[in-house]
PDB file of N, CA, C and O in Angstrom:
ATOM      1  N   MET A   9       1.909  17.374 -22.955  1.00  0.00           N
ATOM      2  CA  MET A   9       2.420  16.479 -21.935  1.00  0.00           C
ATOM      3  C   MET A   9       1.926  16.950 -20.563  1.00  0.00           C
ATOM      4  O   MET A   9       1.962  18.135 -20.248  1.00  0.00           O
ATOM      5  N   LEU A  10       1.480  16.022 -19.735  1.00  0.00           N
ATOM      6  CA  LEU A  10       0.978  16.349 -18.404  1.00  0.00           C
ATOM      7  C   LEU A  10       2.117  16.564 -17.429  1.00  0.00           C
ATOM      8  O   LEU A  10       3.177  15.953 -17.549  1.00  0.00           O
ATOM      9  N   SER A  11       1.871  17.411 -16.468  1.00  0.00           N
ATOM     10  CA  SER A  11       2.905  17.643 -15.452  1.00  0.00           C
ATOM     11  C   SER A  11       2.905  16.491 -14.448  1.00  0.00           C
ATOM     12  O   SER A  11       1.930  15.753 -14.314  1.00  0.00           O
ATOM     13  N   ASN A  12       3.973  16.370 -13.751  1.00  0.00           N
ATOM     14  CA  ASN A  12       4.112  15.325 -12.748  1.00  0.00           C
ATOM     15  C   ASN A  12       3.145  15.615 -11.596  1.00  0.00           C
ATOM     16  O   ASN A  12       3.210  16.683 -10.983  1.00  0.00           O
ATOM     17  N   PRO A  13       2.236  14.692 -11.238  1.00  0.00           N
ATOM     18  CA  PRO A  13       1.269  14.968 -10.174  1.00  0.00           C
ATOM     19  C   PRO A  13       1.913  15.132  -8.803  1.00  0.00           C
ATOM     20  O   PRO A  13       1.336  15.754  -7.918  1.00  0.00           O
ATOM     21  N   LEU A  14       3.101  14.626  -8.619  1.00  0.00           N
ATOM     22  CA  LEU A  14       3.762  14.757  -7.332  1.00  0.00           C
ATOM     23  C   LEU A  14       4.360  16.145  -7.126  1.00  0.00           C
ATOM     24  O   LEU A  14       4.675  16.525  -6.011  1.00  0.00           O
ATOM     25  N   SER A  15       4.526  16.908  -8.192  1.00  0.00           N
ATOM     26  CA  SER A  15       5.151  18.216  -8.058  1.00  0.00           C
ATOM     27  C   SER A  15       4.134  19.358  -7.984  1.00  0.00           C
ATOM     28  O   SER A  15       4.516  20.511  -7.962  1.00  0.00           O
ATOM     29  N   ARG A  16       2.846  19.041  -7.947  1.00  0.00           N
ATOM     30  CA  ARG A  16       1.831  20.091  -7.843  1.00  0.00           C
ATOM     31  C   ARG A  16       1.807  20.686  -6.446  1.00  0.00           C
ATOM     32  O   ARG A  16       2.133  20.032  -5.467  1.00  0.00           O
ATOM     33  N   ARG A  17       1.354  21.934  -6.358  1.00  0.00           N
ATOM     34  CA  ARG A  17       1.263  22.598  -5.062  1.00  0.00           C
ATOM     35  C   ARG A  17      -0.191  22.897  -4.754  1.00  0.00           C
ATOM     36  O   ARG A  17      -0.928  23.351  -5.614  1.00  0.00           O
ATOM     37  N   ASN A  18      -0.557  22.640  -3.537  1.00  0.00           N
ATOM     38  CA  ASN A  18      -1.922  22.893  -3.097  1.00  0.00           C
ATOM     39  C   ASN A  18      -1.924  24.218  -2.325  1.00  0.00           C
ATOM     40  O   ASN A  18      -1.598  24.270  -1.139  1.00  0.00           O
ATOM     41  N   ASN A  19      -2.294  25.276  -3.007  1.00  0.00           N
ATOM     42  CA  ASN A  19      -2.252  26.607  -2.397  1.00  0.00           C
ATOM     43  C   ASN A  19      -3.300  26.788  -1.306  1.00  0.00           C
ATOM     44  O   ASN A  19      -3.066  27.513  -0.338  1.00  0.00           O
ATOM     45  N   VAL A  20      -4.433  26.138  -1.442  1.00  0.00           N
ATOM     46  CA  VAL A  20      -5.476  26.246  -0.408  1.00  0.00           C
ATOM     47  C   VAL A  20      -4.970  25.617   0.881  1.00  0.00           C
ATOM     48  O   VAL A  20      -5.132  26.183   1.965  1.00  0.00           O
ATOM     49  N   TRP A  21      -4.328  24.452   0.761  1.00  0.00           N
ATOM     50  CA  TRP A  21      -3.783  23.782   1.939  1.00  0.00           C
ATOM     51  C   TRP A  21      -2.707  24.639   2.590  1.00  0.00           C
ATOM     52  O   TRP A  21      -2.649  24.771   3.812  1.00  0.00           O
ATOM     53  N   ARG A  22      -1.842  25.234   1.770  1.00  0.00           N
ATOM     54  CA  ARG A  22      -0.782  26.103   2.304  1.00  0.00           C
ATOM     55  C   ARG A  22      -1.369  27.318   3.034  1.00  0.00           C
ATOM     56  O   ARG A  22      -0.851  27.734   4.065  1.00  0.00           O
ATOM     57  N   TYR A  23      -2.453  27.867   2.493  1.00  0.00           N
ATOM     58  CA  TYR A  23      -3.101  29.021   3.111  1.00  0.00           C
ATOM     59  C   TYR A  23      -3.601  28.655   4.510  1.00  0.00           C
ATOM     60  O   TYR A  23      -3.333  29.347   5.490  1.00  0.00           O
ATOM     61  N   PHE A  24      -4.333  27.542   4.609  1.00  0.00           N
ATOM     62  CA  PHE A  24      -4.887  27.150   5.908  1.00  0.00           C
ATOM     63  C   PHE A  24      -3.794  26.706   6.876  1.00  0.00           C
ATOM     64  O   PHE A  24      -3.901  26.914   8.085  1.00  0.00           O
ATOM     65  N   LYS A  25      -2.741  26.117   6.369  1.00  0.00           N
ATOM     66  CA  LYS A  25      -1.625  25.719   7.220  1.00  0.00           C
ATOM     67  C   LYS A  25      -0.960  26.946   7.833  1.00  0.00           C
ATOM     68  O   LYS A  25      -0.663  26.974   9.030  1.00  0.00           O
ATOM     69  N   SER A  26      -0.737  27.979   7.021  1.00  0.00           N
ATOM     70  CA  SER A  26      -0.122  29.197   7.554  1.00  0.00           C
ATOM     71  C   SER A  26      -1.058  29.914   8.521  1.00  0.00           C
ATOM     72  O   SER A  26      -0.618  30.487   9.520  1.00  0.00           O
ATOM     73  N   LYS A  27      -2.362  29.848   8.243  1.00  0.00           N
ATOM     74  CA  LYS A  27      -3.341  30.473   9.139  1.00  0.00           C
ATOM     75  C   LYS A  27      -3.331  29.778  10.505  1.00  0.00           C
ATOM     76  O   LYS A  27      -3.361  30.439  11.553  1.00  0.00           O
ATOM     77  N   CYS A  28      -3.272  28.443  10.498  1.00  0.00           N
ATOM     78  CA  CYS A  28      -3.216  27.693  11.745  1.00  0.00           C
ATOM     79  C   CYS A  28      -1.917  27.968  12.498  1.00  0.00           C
ATOM     80  O   CYS A  28      -1.911  28.079  13.723  1.00  0.00           O
ATOM     81  N   LYS A  29      -0.834  28.072  11.762  1.00  0.00           N
ATOM     82  CA  LYS A  29       0.462  28.333  12.389  1.00  0.00           C
ATOM     83  C   LYS A  29       0.461  29.691  13.101  1.00  0.00           C
ATOM     84  O   LYS A  29       0.953  29.822  14.218  1.00  0.00           O
ATOM     85  N   LYS A  30      -0.117  30.712  12.439  1.00  0.00           N
ATOM     86  CA  LYS A  30      -0.220  32.038  13.059  1.00  0.00           C
ATOM     87  C   LYS A  30      -1.074  31.987  14.315  1.00  0.00           C
ATOM     88  O   LYS A  30      -0.768  32.606  15.325  1.00  0.00           O
ATOM     89  N   LYS A  31      -2.168  31.229  14.232  1.00  0.00           N
ATOM     90  CA  LYS A  31      -3.077  31.127  15.367  1.00  0.00           C
ATOM     91  C   LYS A  31      -2.394  30.443  16.555  1.00  0.00           C
ATOM     92  O   LYS A  31      -2.593  30.839  17.703  1.00  0.00           O
ATOM     93  N   LEU A  32      -1.585  29.418  16.283  1.00  0.00           N
ATOM     94  CA  LEU A  32      -0.903  28.708  17.357  1.00  0.00           C
ATOM     95  C   LEU A  32       0.205  29.540  17.991  1.00  0.00           C
ATOM     96  O   LEU A  32       0.591  29.291  19.131  1.00  0.00           O
ATOM     97  N   LEU A  33       0.721  30.516  17.272  1.00  0.00           N
ATOM     98  CA  LEU A  33       1.756  31.381  17.829  1.00  0.00           C
ATOM     99  C   LEU A  33       1.192  32.412  18.801  1.00  0.00           C
ATOM    100  O   LEU A  33       1.943  32.996  19.577  1.00  0.00           O
ATOM    101  N   GLU A  34      -0.126  32.621  18.756  1.00  0.00           N
ATOM    102  CA  GLU A  34      -0.755  33.538  19.718  1.00  0.00           C
ATOM    103  C   GLU A  34      -0.696  32.914  21.111  1.00  0.00           C
ATOM    104  O   GLU A  34      -0.771  31.701  21.273  1.00  0.00           O
ATOM    105  N   GLU A  35      -0.587  33.747  22.122  1.00  0.00           N
ATOM    106  CA  GLU A  35      -0.420  33.265  23.490  1.00  0.00           C
ATOM    107  C   GLU A  35      -1.635  32.463  23.973  1.00  0.00           C
ATOM    108  O   GLU A  35      -1.493  31.365  24.508  1.00  0.00           O
ATOM    109  N   LYS A  36      -2.820  32.992  23.773  1.00  0.00           N
ATOM    110  CA  LYS A  36      -4.037  32.352  24.280  1.00  0.00           C
ATOM    111  C   LYS A  36      -4.281  31.003  23.593  1.00  0.00           C
ATOM    112  O   LYS A  36      -4.503  29.986  24.246  1.00  0.00           O
ATOM    113  N   THR A  37      -4.215  30.985  22.274  1.00  0.00           N
ATOM    114  CA  THR A  37      -4.471  29.756  21.526  1.00  0.00           C
ATOM    115  C   THR A  37      -3.392  28.723  21.782  1.00  0.00           C
ATOM    116  O   THR A  37      -3.677  27.532  21.917  1.00  0.00           O
ATOM    117  N   GLY A  38      -2.148  29.156  21.865  1.00  0.00           N
ATOM    118  CA  GLY A  38      -1.042  28.240  22.109  1.00  0.00           C
ATOM    119  C   GLY A  38      -1.149  27.541  23.453  1.00  0.00           C
ATOM    120  O   GLY A  38      -0.861  26.352  23.570  1.00  0.00           O
ATOM    121  N   SER A  39      -1.575  28.272  24.485  1.00  0.00           N
ATOM    122  CA  SER A  39      -1.692  27.658  25.809  1.00  0.00           C
ATOM    123  C   SER A  39      -2.809  26.615  25.835  1.00  0.00           C
ATOM    124  O   SER A  39      -2.674  25.572  26.476  1.00  0.00           O
ATOM    125  N   ILE A  40      -3.888  26.872  25.122  1.00  0.00           N
ATOM    126  CA  ILE A  40      -4.978  25.890  25.040  1.00  0.00           C
ATOM    127  C   ILE A  40      -4.494  24.647  24.310  1.00  0.00           C
ATOM    128  O   ILE A  40      -4.749  23.516  24.730  1.00  0.00           O
ATOM    129  N   TYR A  41      -3.785  24.827  23.216  1.00  0.00           N
ATOM    130  CA  TYR A  41      -3.312  23.695  22.421  1.00  0.00           C
ATOM    131  C   TYR A  41      -2.312  22.845  23.205  1.00  0.00           C
ATOM    132  O   TYR A  41      -2.346  21.626  23.137  1.00  0.00           O
ATOM    133  N   ARG A  42      -1.436  23.491  23.965  1.00  0.00           N
ATOM    134  CA  ARG A  42      -0.452  22.744  24.746  1.00  0.00           C
ATOM    135  C   ARG A  42      -1.122  21.828  25.771  1.00  0.00           C
ATOM    136  O   ARG A  42      -0.641  20.757  26.071  1.00  0.00           O
ATOM    137  N   LYS A  43      -2.253  22.270  26.324  1.00  0.00           N
ATOM    138  CA  LYS A  43      -2.963  21.444  27.297  1.00  0.00           C
ATOM    139  C   LYS A  43      -3.595  20.224  26.645  1.00  0.00           C
ATOM    140  O   LYS A  43      -3.781  19.202  27.281  1.00  0.00           O
ATOM    141  N   ARG A  44      -3.961  20.328  25.367  1.00  0.00           N
ATOM    142  CA  ARG A  44      -4.666  19.245  24.677  1.00  0.00           C
ATOM    143  C   ARG A  44      -3.751  18.421  23.784  1.00  0.00           C
ATOM    144  O   ARG A  44      -4.213  17.626  22.992  1.00  0.00           O
ATOM    145  N   LYS A  45      -2.452  18.592  23.916  1.00  0.00           N
ATOM    146  CA  LYS A  45      -1.506  17.969  22.999  1.00  0.00           C
ATOM    147  C   LYS A  45      -1.480  16.440  23.105  1.00  0.00           C
ATOM    148  O   LYS A  45      -1.297  15.748  22.119  1.00  0.00           O
ATOM    149  N   ILE A  46      -1.649  15.905  24.286  1.00  0.00           N
ATOM    150  CA  ILE A  46      -1.571  14.463  24.496  1.00  0.00           C
ATOM    151  C   ILE A  46      -2.921  13.833  24.160  1.00  0.00           C
ATOM    152  O   ILE A  46      -3.946  14.262  24.647  1.00  0.00           O
ATOM    153  N   GLU A  47      -2.870  12.796  23.340  1.00  0.00           N
ATOM    154  CA  GLU A  47      -4.100  12.121  22.931  1.00  0.00           C
ATOM    155  C   GLU A  47      -4.191  10.760  23.608  1.00  0.00           C
ATOM    156  O   GLU A  47      -3.303   9.930  23.469  1.00  0.00           O
ATOM    157  N   PRO A  48      -5.290  10.504  24.322  1.00  0.00           N
ATOM    158  CA  PRO A  48      -5.445   9.206  24.982  1.00  0.00           C
ATOM    159  C   PRO A  48      -5.948   8.118  24.050  1.00  0.00           C
ATOM    160  O   PRO A  48      -6.152   6.995  24.461  1.00  0.00           O
ATOM    161  N   VAL A  49      -6.149   8.424  22.796  1.00  0.00           N
ATOM    162  CA  VAL A  49      -6.717   7.471  21.844  1.00  0.00           C
ATOM    163  C   VAL A  49      -5.832   6.245  21.705  1.00  0.00           C
ATOM    164  O   VAL A  49      -6.325   5.126  21.570  1.00  0.00           O
ATOM    165  N   LEU A  50      -4.534   6.405  21.772  1.00  0.00           N
ATOM    166  CA  LEU A  50      -3.601   5.305  21.606  1.00  0.00           C
ATOM    167  C   LEU A  50      -3.807   4.234  22.669  1.00  0.00           C
ATOM    168  O   LEU A  50      -3.794   3.038  22.369  1.00  0.00           O
ATOM    169  N   VAL A  51      -4.026   4.648  23.904  1.00  0.00           N
ATOM    170  CA  VAL A  51      -4.214   3.704  25.004  1.00  0.00           C
ATOM    171  C   VAL A  51      -5.462   2.871  24.775  1.00  0.00           C
ATOM    172  O   VAL A  51      -5.453   1.646  24.921  1.00  0.00           O
ATOM    173  N   PHE A  52      -6.557   3.521  24.368  1.00  0.00           N
ATOM    174  CA  PHE A  52      -7.797   2.788  24.147  1.00  0.00           C
ATOM    175  C   PHE A  52      -7.682   1.873  22.933  1.00  0.00           C
ATOM    176  O   PHE A  52      -8.265   0.790  22.904  1.00  0.00           O
ATOM    177  N   GLY A  53      -6.901   2.262  21.955  1.00  0.00           N
ATOM    178  CA  GLY A  53      -6.661   1.399  20.805  1.00  0.00           C
ATOM    179  C   GLY A  53      -5.916   0.138  21.204  1.00  0.00           C
ATOM    180  O   GLY A  53      -6.235  -0.960  20.736  1.00  0.00           O
ATOM    181  N   HIS A  54      -4.925   0.285  22.092  1.00  0.00           N
ATOM    182  CA  HIS A  54      -4.194  -0.884  22.583  1.00  0.00           C
ATOM    183  C   HIS A  54      -5.105  -1.788  23.413  1.00  0.00           C
ATOM    184  O   HIS A  54      -5.010  -3.011  23.335  1.00  0.00           O
ATOM    185  N   LEU A  55      -5.966  -1.167  24.221  1.00  0.00           N
ATOM    186  CA  LEU A  55      -6.896  -1.970  25.013  1.00  0.00           C
ATOM    187  C   LEU A  55      -7.789  -2.817  24.118  1.00  0.00           C
ATOM    188  O   LEU A  55      -8.017  -3.997  24.388  1.00  0.00           O
ATOM    189  N   LYS A  56      -8.276  -2.219  23.060  1.00  0.00           N
ATOM    190  CA  LYS A  56      -9.169  -2.940  22.152  1.00  0.00           C
ATOM    191  C   LYS A  56      -8.427  -3.995  21.347  1.00  0.00           C
ATOM    192  O   LYS A  56      -8.895  -5.124  21.205  1.00  0.00           O
ATOM    193  N   ALA A  57      -7.272  -3.643  20.821  1.00  0.00           N
ATOM    194  CA  ALA A  57      -6.556  -4.541  19.918  1.00  0.00           C
ATOM    195  C   ALA A  57      -5.860  -5.685  20.650  1.00  0.00           C
ATOM    196  O   ALA A  57      -5.954  -6.838  20.225  1.00  0.00           O
ATOM    197  N   HIS A  58      -5.162  -5.389  21.746  1.00  0.00           N
ATOM    198  CA  HIS A  58      -4.329  -6.393  22.387  1.00  0.00           C
ATOM    199  C   HIS A  58      -5.037  -7.159  23.500  1.00  0.00           C
ATOM    200  O   HIS A  58      -4.726  -8.320  23.745  1.00  0.00           O
ATOM    201  N   LEU A  59      -5.956  -6.514  24.171  1.00  0.00           N
ATOM    202  CA  LEU A  59      -6.635  -7.184  25.286  1.00  0.00           C
ATOM    203  C   LEU A  59      -8.098  -7.497  24.981  1.00  0.00           C
ATOM    204  O   LEU A  59      -8.787  -8.036  25.839  1.00  0.00           O
ATOM    205  N   ALA A  60      -8.569  -7.130  23.805  1.00  0.00           N
ATOM    206  CA  ALA A  60      -9.967  -7.348  23.395  1.00  0.00           C
ATOM    207  C   ALA A  60     -10.939  -6.755  24.412  1.00  0.00           C
ATOM    208  O   ALA A  60     -11.967  -7.340  24.730  1.00  0.00           O
ATOM    209  N   PHE A  61     -10.601  -5.591  24.942  1.00  0.00           N
ATOM    210  CA  PHE A  61     -11.455  -4.896  25.910  1.00  0.00           C
ATOM    211  C   PHE A  61     -12.360  -3.943  25.135  1.00  0.00           C
ATOM    212  O   PHE A  61     -11.945  -2.868  24.724  1.00  0.00           O
ATOM    213  N   HIS A  62     -13.593  -4.355  24.913  1.00  0.00           N
ATOM    214  CA  HIS A  62     -14.516  -3.542  24.120  1.00  0.00           C
ATOM    215  C   HIS A  62     -15.647  -2.944  24.943  1.00  0.00           C
ATOM    216  O   HIS A  62     -16.301  -2.019  24.509  1.00  0.00           O
ATOM    217  N   ARG A  63     -15.915  -3.525  26.116  1.00  0.00           N
ATOM    218  CA  ARG A  63     -16.992  -2.988  26.956  1.00  0.00           C
ATOM    219  C   ARG A  63     -16.725  -3.308  28.418  1.00  0.00           C
ATOM    220  O   ARG A  63     -15.947  -4.206  28.732  1.00  0.00           O
ATOM    221  N   PHE A  64     -17.388  -2.562  29.280  1.00  0.00           N
ATOM    222  CA  PHE A  64     -17.255  -2.807  30.708  1.00  0.00           C
ATOM    223  C   PHE A  64     -18.085  -4.029  31.081  1.00  0.00           C
ATOM    224  O   PHE A  64     -19.173  -4.243  30.550  1.00  0.00           O
ATOM    225  N   HIS A  65     -17.573  -4.829  32.002  1.00  0.00           N
ATOM    226  CA  HIS A  65     -18.275  -6.038  32.408  1.00  0.00           C
ATOM    227  C   HIS A  65     -19.043  -5.855  33.708  1.00  0.00           C
ATOM    228  O   HIS A  65     -19.853  -6.696  34.070  1.00  0.00           O
ATOM    229  N   LEU A  66     -18.780  -4.779  34.411  1.00  0.00           N
ATOM    230  CA  LEU A  66     -19.448  -4.513  35.684  1.00  0.00           C
ATOM    231  C   LEU A  66     -20.307  -3.258  35.560  1.00  0.00           C
ATOM    232  O   LEU A  66     -19.977  -2.341  34.821  1.00  0.00           O
ATOM    233  N   ARG A  67     -21.396  -3.223  36.296  1.00  0.00           N
ATOM    234  CA  ARG A  67     -22.294  -2.066  36.248  1.00  0.00           C
ATOM    235  C   ARG A  67     -22.006  -1.108  37.388  1.00  0.00           C
ATOM    236  O   ARG A  67     -21.531  -1.501  38.442  1.00  0.00           O
ATOM    237  N   GLY A  68     -22.311   0.153  37.139  1.00  0.00           N
ATOM    238  CA  GLY A  68     -22.093   1.182  38.143  1.00  0.00           C
ATOM    239  C   GLY A  68     -20.758   1.873  37.934  1.00  0.00           C
ATOM    240  O   GLY A  68     -19.801   1.285  37.428  1.00  0.00           O
ATOM    241  N   ARG A  69     -20.720   3.134  38.323  1.00  0.00           N
ATOM    242  CA  ARG A  69     -19.516   3.932  38.092  1.00  0.00           C
ATOM    243  C   ARG A  69     -18.323   3.403  38.880  1.00  0.00           C
ATOM    244  O   ARG A  69     -17.208   3.314  38.363  1.00  0.00           O
ATOM    245  N   LYS A  70     -18.556   3.027  40.129  1.00  0.00           N
ATOM    246  CA  LYS A  70     -17.473   2.555  40.984  1.00  0.00           C
ATOM    247  C   LYS A  70     -16.895   1.237  40.456  1.00  0.00           C
ATOM    248  O   LYS A  70     -15.677   1.057  40.385  1.00  0.00           O
ATOM    249  N   ARG A  71     -17.758   0.328  40.056  1.00  0.00           N
ATOM    250  CA  ARG A  71     -17.297  -0.960  39.539  1.00  0.00           C
ATOM    251  C   ARG A  71     -16.662  -0.826  38.157  1.00  0.00           C
ATOM    252  O   ARG A  71     -15.714  -1.544  37.832  1.00  0.00           O
ATOM    253  N   ALA A  72     -17.179   0.095  37.345  1.00  0.00           N
ATOM    254  CA  ALA A  72     -16.576   0.332  36.029  1.00  0.00           C
ATOM    255  C   ALA A  72     -15.168   0.902  36.188  1.00  0.00           C
ATOM    256  O   ALA A  72     -14.269   0.588  35.407  1.00  0.00           O
ATOM    257  N   LYS A  73     -14.991   1.722  37.217  1.00  0.00           N
ATOM    258  CA  LYS A  73     -13.665   2.274  37.501  1.00  0.00           C
ATOM    259  C   LYS A  73     -12.687   1.159  37.869  1.00  0.00           C
ATOM    260  O   LYS A  73     -11.532   1.161  37.447  1.00  0.00           O
ATOM    261  N   ILE A  74     -13.171   0.188  38.637  1.00  0.00           N
ATOM    262  CA  ILE A  74     -12.345  -0.969  38.988  1.00  0.00           C
ATOM    263  C   ILE A  74     -12.025  -1.775  37.739  1.00  0.00           C
ATOM    264  O   ILE A  74     -10.888  -2.219  37.530  1.00  0.00           O
ATOM    265  N   ASP A  75     -13.031  -1.960  36.875  1.00  0.00           N
ATOM    266  CA  ASP A  75     -12.875  -2.737  35.645  1.00  0.00           C
ATOM    267  C   ASP A  75     -11.821  -2.122  34.721  1.00  0.00           C
ATOM    268  O   ASP A  75     -10.933  -2.811  34.226  1.00  0.00           O
ATOM    269  N   ILE A  76     -11.890  -0.818  34.511  1.00  0.00           N
ATOM    270  CA  ILE A  76     -10.918  -0.153  33.630  1.00  0.00           C
ATOM    271  C   ILE A  76      -9.541  -0.133  34.287  1.00  0.00           C
ATOM    272  O   ILE A  76      -8.525  -0.249  33.611  1.00  0.00           O
ATOM    273  N   GLY A  77      -9.508  -0.034  35.609  1.00  0.00           N
ATOM    274  CA  GLY A  77      -8.233  -0.073  36.329  1.00  0.00           C
ATOM    275  C   GLY A  77      -7.521  -1.404  36.146  1.00  0.00           C
ATOM    276  O   GLY A  77      -6.312  -1.455  35.916  1.00  0.00           O
ATOM    277  N   MET A  78      -8.288  -2.483  36.220  1.00  0.00           N
ATOM    278  CA  MET A  78      -7.713  -3.815  36.019  1.00  0.00           C
ATOM    279  C   MET A  78      -7.192  -3.966  34.585  1.00  0.00           C
ATOM    280  O   MET A  78      -6.121  -4.522  34.354  1.00  0.00           O
ATOM    281  N   ALA A  79      -7.962  -3.461  33.625  1.00  0.00           N
ATOM    282  CA  ALA A  79      -7.551  -3.557  32.221  1.00  0.00           C
ATOM    283  C   ALA A  79      -6.280  -2.753  31.971  1.00  0.00           C
ATOM    284  O   ALA A  79      -5.375  -3.206  31.265  1.00  0.00           O
ATOM    285  N   LEU A  80      -6.184  -1.560  32.557  1.00  0.00           N
ATOM    286  CA  LEU A  80      -4.988  -0.735  32.375  1.00  0.00           C
ATOM    287  C   LEU A  80      -3.767  -1.340  33.063  1.00  0.00           C
ATOM    288  O   LEU A  80      -2.654  -1.250  32.552  1.00  0.00           O
ATOM    289  N   MET A  81      -3.988  -1.975  34.226  1.00  0.00           N
ATOM    290  CA  MET A  81      -2.865  -2.661  34.875  1.00  0.00           C
ATOM    291  C   MET A  81      -2.374  -3.825  34.025  1.00  0.00           C
ATOM    292  O   MET A  81      -1.166  -4.043  33.891  1.00  0.00           O
ATOM    293  N   ALA A  82      -3.309  -4.558  33.440  1.00  0.00           N
ATOM    294  CA  ALA A  82      -2.925  -5.661  32.561  1.00  0.00           C
ATOM    295  C   ALA A  82      -2.152  -5.151  31.346  1.00  0.00           C
ATOM    296  O   ALA A  82      -1.183  -5.763  30.907  1.00  0.00           O
ATOM    297  N   LEU A  83      -2.579  -4.018  30.825  1.00  0.00           N
ATOM    298  CA  LEU A  83      -1.888  -3.424  29.676  1.00  0.00           C
ATOM    299  C   LEU A  83      -0.474  -2.999  30.056  1.00  0.00           C
ATOM    300  O   LEU A  83       0.471  -3.218  29.296  1.00  0.00           O
ATOM    301  N   ASN A  84      -0.325  -2.411  31.252  1.00  0.00           N
ATOM    302  CA  ASN A  84       1.012  -2.005  31.720  1.00  0.00           C
ATOM    303  C   ASN A  84       1.915  -3.207  31.953  1.00  0.00           C
ATOM    304  O   ASN A  84       3.108  -3.160  31.658  1.00  0.00           O
ATOM    305  N   LEU A  85       1.361  -4.284  32.482  1.00  0.00           N
ATOM    306  CA  LEU A  85       2.166  -5.489  32.695  1.00  0.00           C
ATOM    307  C   LEU A  85       2.579  -6.115  31.373  1.00  0.00           C
ATOM    308  O   LEU A  85       3.668  -6.668  31.255  1.00  0.00           O
ATOM    309  N   ARG A  86       1.729  -6.005  30.395  1.00  0.00           N
ATOM    310  CA  ARG A  86       2.031  -6.568  29.089  1.00  0.00           C
ATOM    311  C   ARG A  86       3.186  -5.827  28.406  1.00  0.00           C
ATOM    312  O   ARG A  86       3.961  -6.408  27.672  1.00  0.00           O
ATOM    313  N   LYS A  87       3.273  -4.519  28.654  1.00  0.00           N
ATOM    314  CA  LYS A  87       4.364  -3.722  28.078  1.00  0.00           C
ATOM    315  C   LYS A  87       5.639  -4.102  28.767  1.00  0.00           C
ATOM    316  O   LYS A  87       6.682  -4.175  28.349  1.00  0.00           O
TER     317      LYS A  87
END
């Protein structure tokens, strides 16, 4: 009889998980991780999905900054 696949343990995964946990408890690594904790990916996903913002419509850095600013304001108003 086969064992239940849901009750198996992945020892390799547990090993790397504990290794990462130890590394994050170190002062130097923990401070770096805390700075990178927030992910901006969610905002860009909302821009693409809800406002269909896939590319900049204006050329140049200054105009692109205006373009993304308008899109982010629209996203904030929508919320």
